[in-house]
């Protein structure tokens, strides 16, 4: 998978004058095919950066943004999210670490850390957690959806964890009062 300018896709064919890619992500924020084939003149290699998602390292880091209202048990939410995520990405972490170590023979790489982690910060009306994990770029959407669904289902069972912001919770309460 490569990105040249705004064009993202899997390389189908490279000829003398052009490269054909199967387009990904044009009208949706996903890593799935749109069904269109883009023909790029090979001059792009001279005048544009090329982002290669899979050449030397077949993984990317993805993040799930989780926003909790103040007063939520963020420590419990963190533990739940990690307990759900770790079994899903454990094998990916292992393979990604091996690939990074092999890349270290070719490039200067200062870290081999691919461990799933959560970074927490304080927002204006929420506690923000960013769940960061490695994933195959072609499976990013599916893994993200699986993890998000499982995390939300687990949070729904907890009375002391509320997803959202104070503003969004207030808006929901106001709309239910009007009904």
Tab-separated table of C-alpha atoms in Angstrom, residues 6-174:
chain	number	residue	atom	x	y	z
A	6	UNK	CA	-3.869	12.336	-1.891
A	7	UNK	CA	-3.876	8.994	-3.719
A	8	UNK	CA	-3.704	5.870	-1.569
A	9	UNK	CA	-3.839	2.301	-2.785
A	10	UNK	CA	-2.272	-1.058	-3.457
A	11	UNK	CA	0.144	-1.215	-6.371
A	12	UNK	CA	-1.309	-3.360	-9.141
A	13	UNK	CA	1.218	-2.815	-11.903
A	14	UNK	CA	4.344	-0.797	-12.660
A	15	UNK	CA	5.103	-0.023	-16.274
A	16	UNK	CA	7.716	2.116	-18.003
A	17	UNK	CA	5.553	5.255	-17.941
A	18	UNK	CA	2.931	4.733	-15.257
A	19	UNK	CA	1.983	2.857	-12.102
A	20	UNK	CA	-1.529	1.576	-11.467
A	21	UNK	CA	-2.955	1.390	-7.976
A	22	UNK	CA	-6.259	0.082	-6.642
A	23	UNK	CA	-7.659	3.101	-4.819
A	24	UNK	CA	-8.307	3.006	-1.094
A	25	UNK	CA	-10.053	5.549	1.118
A	26	UNK	CA	-11.244	8.260	-1.324
A	27	UNK	CA	-14.710	8.889	0.135
A	28	UNK	CA	-14.529	6.975	3.372
A	29	UNK	CA	-12.107	6.960	6.250
A	30	UNK	CA	-11.267	3.318	5.827
A	31	UNK	CA	-8.569	1.149	4.400
A	32	UNK	CA	-10.909	-0.570	1.955
A	33	UNK	CA	-10.977	-0.470	-1.831
A	34	UNK	CA	-13.235	1.992	-3.604
A	35	UNK	CA	-13.226	-0.073	-6.787
A	36	UNK	CA	-11.411	2.537	-8.849
A	37	UNK	CA	-8.000	2.063	-10.443
A	38	UNK	CA	-5.723	5.099	-10.508
A	39	UNK	CA	-3.004	5.439	-13.129
A	40	UNK	CA	-0.133	7.600	-11.904
A	41	UNK	CA	2.568	8.860	-14.266
A	42	UNK	CA	5.910	7.565	-13.013
A	43	UNK	CA	7.194	11.132	-12.802
A	44	UNK	CA	5.665	11.184	-9.287
A	45	UNK	CA	8.814	9.502	-7.964
A	46	UNK	CA	10.776	12.639	-8.836
A	47	UNK	CA	8.497	15.340	-7.477
A	48	UNK	CA	6.366	13.934	-4.628
A	49	UNK	CA	6.984	12.082	-1.401
A	50	UNK	CA	5.885	8.447	-1.506
A	51	UNK	CA	4.529	6.899	1.677
A	52	UNK	CA	4.927	3.141	1.657
A	53	UNK	CA	2.848	1.346	4.267
A	54	UNK	CA	4.248	-2.149	3.808
A	55	UNK	CA	7.646	-2.276	2.089
A	56	UNK	CA	10.113	-2.765	4.951
A	57	UNK	CA	7.661	-2.862	7.841
A	58	UNK	CA	4.262	-4.453	7.345
A	59	UNK	CA	2.536	-2.790	10.314
A	60	UNK	CA	1.278	0.644	11.290
A	61	UNK	CA	0.239	2.070	14.616
A	62	UNK	CA	-3.437	2.833	15.001
A	63	UNK	CA	-5.244	4.673	17.780
A	64	UNK	CA	-8.704	4.601	19.273
A	65	UNK	CA	-9.752	7.817	20.945
A	66	UNK	CA	-11.847	7.265	24.071
A	67	UNK	CA	-13.453	10.233	25.803
A	68	UNK	CA	-14.885	9.852	29.309
A	69	UNK	CA	-16.770	12.378	31.382
A	70	UNK	CA	-15.073	13.705	34.512
A	71	UNK	CA	-15.816	11.476	37.468
A	72	UNK	CA	-15.564	8.310	35.391
A	73	UNK	CA	-13.298	5.622	36.755
A	74	UNK	CA	-10.570	6.173	34.181
A	75	UNK	CA	-8.196	3.700	35.831
A	76	UNK	CA	-10.769	0.928	35.470
A	77	UNK	CA	-11.527	2.040	31.895
A	78	UNK	CA	-7.826	1.879	31.083
A	79	UNK	CA	-7.514	-1.633	32.521
A	80	UNK	CA	-10.610	-2.849	30.647
A	81	UNK	CA	-9.398	-1.407	27.328
A	82	UNK	CA	-5.958	-3.004	27.703
A	83	UNK	CA	-7.417	-6.366	28.763
A	84	UNK	CA	-9.619	-6.377	25.669
A	85	UNK	CA	-6.905	-5.195	23.280
A	86	UNK	CA	-3.904	-7.259	24.360
A	87	UNK	CA	-5.190	-10.718	23.301
A	88	UNK	CA	-6.297	-9.347	19.912
A	89	UNK	CA	-2.958	-7.749	19.024
A	90	UNK	CA	-0.513	-9.949	20.958
A	91	UNK	CA	0.593	-11.926	17.873
A	92	UNK	CA	0.841	-8.710	15.831
A	93	UNK	CA	3.086	-7.140	18.471
A	94	UNK	CA	5.391	-10.133	18.377
A	95	UNK	CA	5.689	-10.108	14.582
A	96	UNK	CA	6.089	-6.314	14.483
A	97	UNK	CA	8.922	-6.440	17.020
A	98	UNK	CA	10.715	-9.112	14.942
A	99	UNK	CA	10.355	-6.992	11.790
A	100	UNK	CA	11.669	-3.894	13.563
A	101	UNK	CA	14.680	-5.820	14.804
A	102	UNK	CA	15.409	-6.989	11.229
A	103	UNK	CA	14.994	-3.404	10.018
A	104	UNK	CA	17.596	-2.386	12.574
A	105	UNK	CA	20.151	-4.188	10.416
A	106	UNK	CA	19.288	-1.911	7.483
A	107	UNK	CA	18.255	1.377	9.122
A	108	UNK	CA	19.107	3.129	12.356
A	109	UNK	CA	16.151	2.396	14.620
A	110	UNK	CA	16.383	3.490	18.228
A	111	UNK	CA	13.435	1.564	19.669
A	112	UNK	CA	11.697	-1.731	19.181
A	113	UNK	CA	8.742	-0.961	21.444
A	114	UNK	CA	5.470	-2.037	19.884
A	115	UNK	CA	3.629	-2.745	23.125
A	116	UNK	CA	0.004	-1.638	23.245
A	117	UNK	CA	-0.369	1.431	25.444
A	118	UNK	CA	-2.869	4.025	26.547
A	119	UNK	CA	-2.024	7.701	26.830
A	120	UNK	CA	-4.296	9.770	29.055
A	121	UNK	CA	-4.806	13.513	28.996
A	122	UNK	CA	-7.266	16.030	30.376
A	123	UNK	CA	-9.566	17.862	27.978
A	124	UNK	CA	-11.800	20.861	28.524
A	125	UNK	CA	-14.871	18.742	29.335
A	126	UNK	CA	-13.529	15.199	29.318
A	127	UNK	CA	-10.791	12.732	30.140
A	128	UNK	CA	-9.196	11.589	26.898
A	129	UNK	CA	-7.531	8.227	26.480
A	130	UNK	CA	-5.692	7.204	23.304
A	131	UNK	CA	-5.333	3.459	22.883
A	132	UNK	CA	-2.316	2.839	20.616
A	133	UNK	CA	-1.577	-0.559	19.053
A	134	UNK	CA	0.107	-2.098	15.999
A	135	UNK	CA	-1.952	-3.525	13.168
A	136	UNK	CA	-1.690	-4.724	9.586
A	137	UNK	CA	-2.646	-1.632	7.519
A	138	UNK	CA	-5.078	-3.684	5.427
A	139	UNK	CA	-6.877	-4.866	8.563
A	140	UNK	CA	-6.874	-1.562	10.447
A	141	UNK	CA	-10.574	-0.854	10.028
A	142	UNK	CA	-11.678	-4.357	11.013
A	143	UNK	CA	-9.434	-4.490	14.098
A	144	UNK	CA	-10.400	-0.936	15.100
A	145	UNK	CA	-14.090	-1.826	14.801
A	146	UNK	CA	-13.660	-5.071	16.768
A	147	UNK	CA	-11.775	-3.357	19.595
A	148	UNK	CA	-14.091	-0.341	19.729
A	149	UNK	CA	-17.189	-2.549	19.871
A	150	UNK	CA	-15.782	-4.764	22.610
A	151	UNK	CA	-14.578	-1.804	24.658
A	152	UNK	CA	-17.936	-0.016	24.409
A	153	UNK	CA	-19.801	-3.207	25.364
A	154	UNK	CA	-17.553	-3.617	28.407
A	155	UNK	CA	-17.953	0.034	29.431
A	156	UNK	CA	-21.762	-0.231	29.195
A	157	UNK	CA	-21.644	-2.814	32.013
A	158	UNK	CA	-19.836	-0.396	34.329
A	159	UNK	CA	-21.834	2.217	36.229
A	160	UNK	CA	-18.744	4.281	37.015
A	161	UNK	CA	-17.544	4.631	33.409
A	162	UNK	CA	-19.402	7.058	31.141
A	163	UNK	CA	-18.247	7.582	27.558
A	164	UNK	CA	-18.686	11.089	26.149
A	165	UNK	CA	-18.167	14.653	27.219
A	166	UNK	CA	-20.115	16.765	29.656
A	167	UNK	CA	-21.508	18.717	26.682
A	168	UNK	CA	-22.637	15.575	24.810
A	169	UNK	CA	-24.185	14.020	27.944
A	170	UNK	CA	-26.075	17.258	28.669
A	171	UNK	CA	-27.350	17.379	25.073
A	172	UNK	CA	-28.645	13.792	25.312
A	173	UNK	CA	-30.370	14.517	28.631
A	174	UNK	CA	-31.957	17.672	27.192
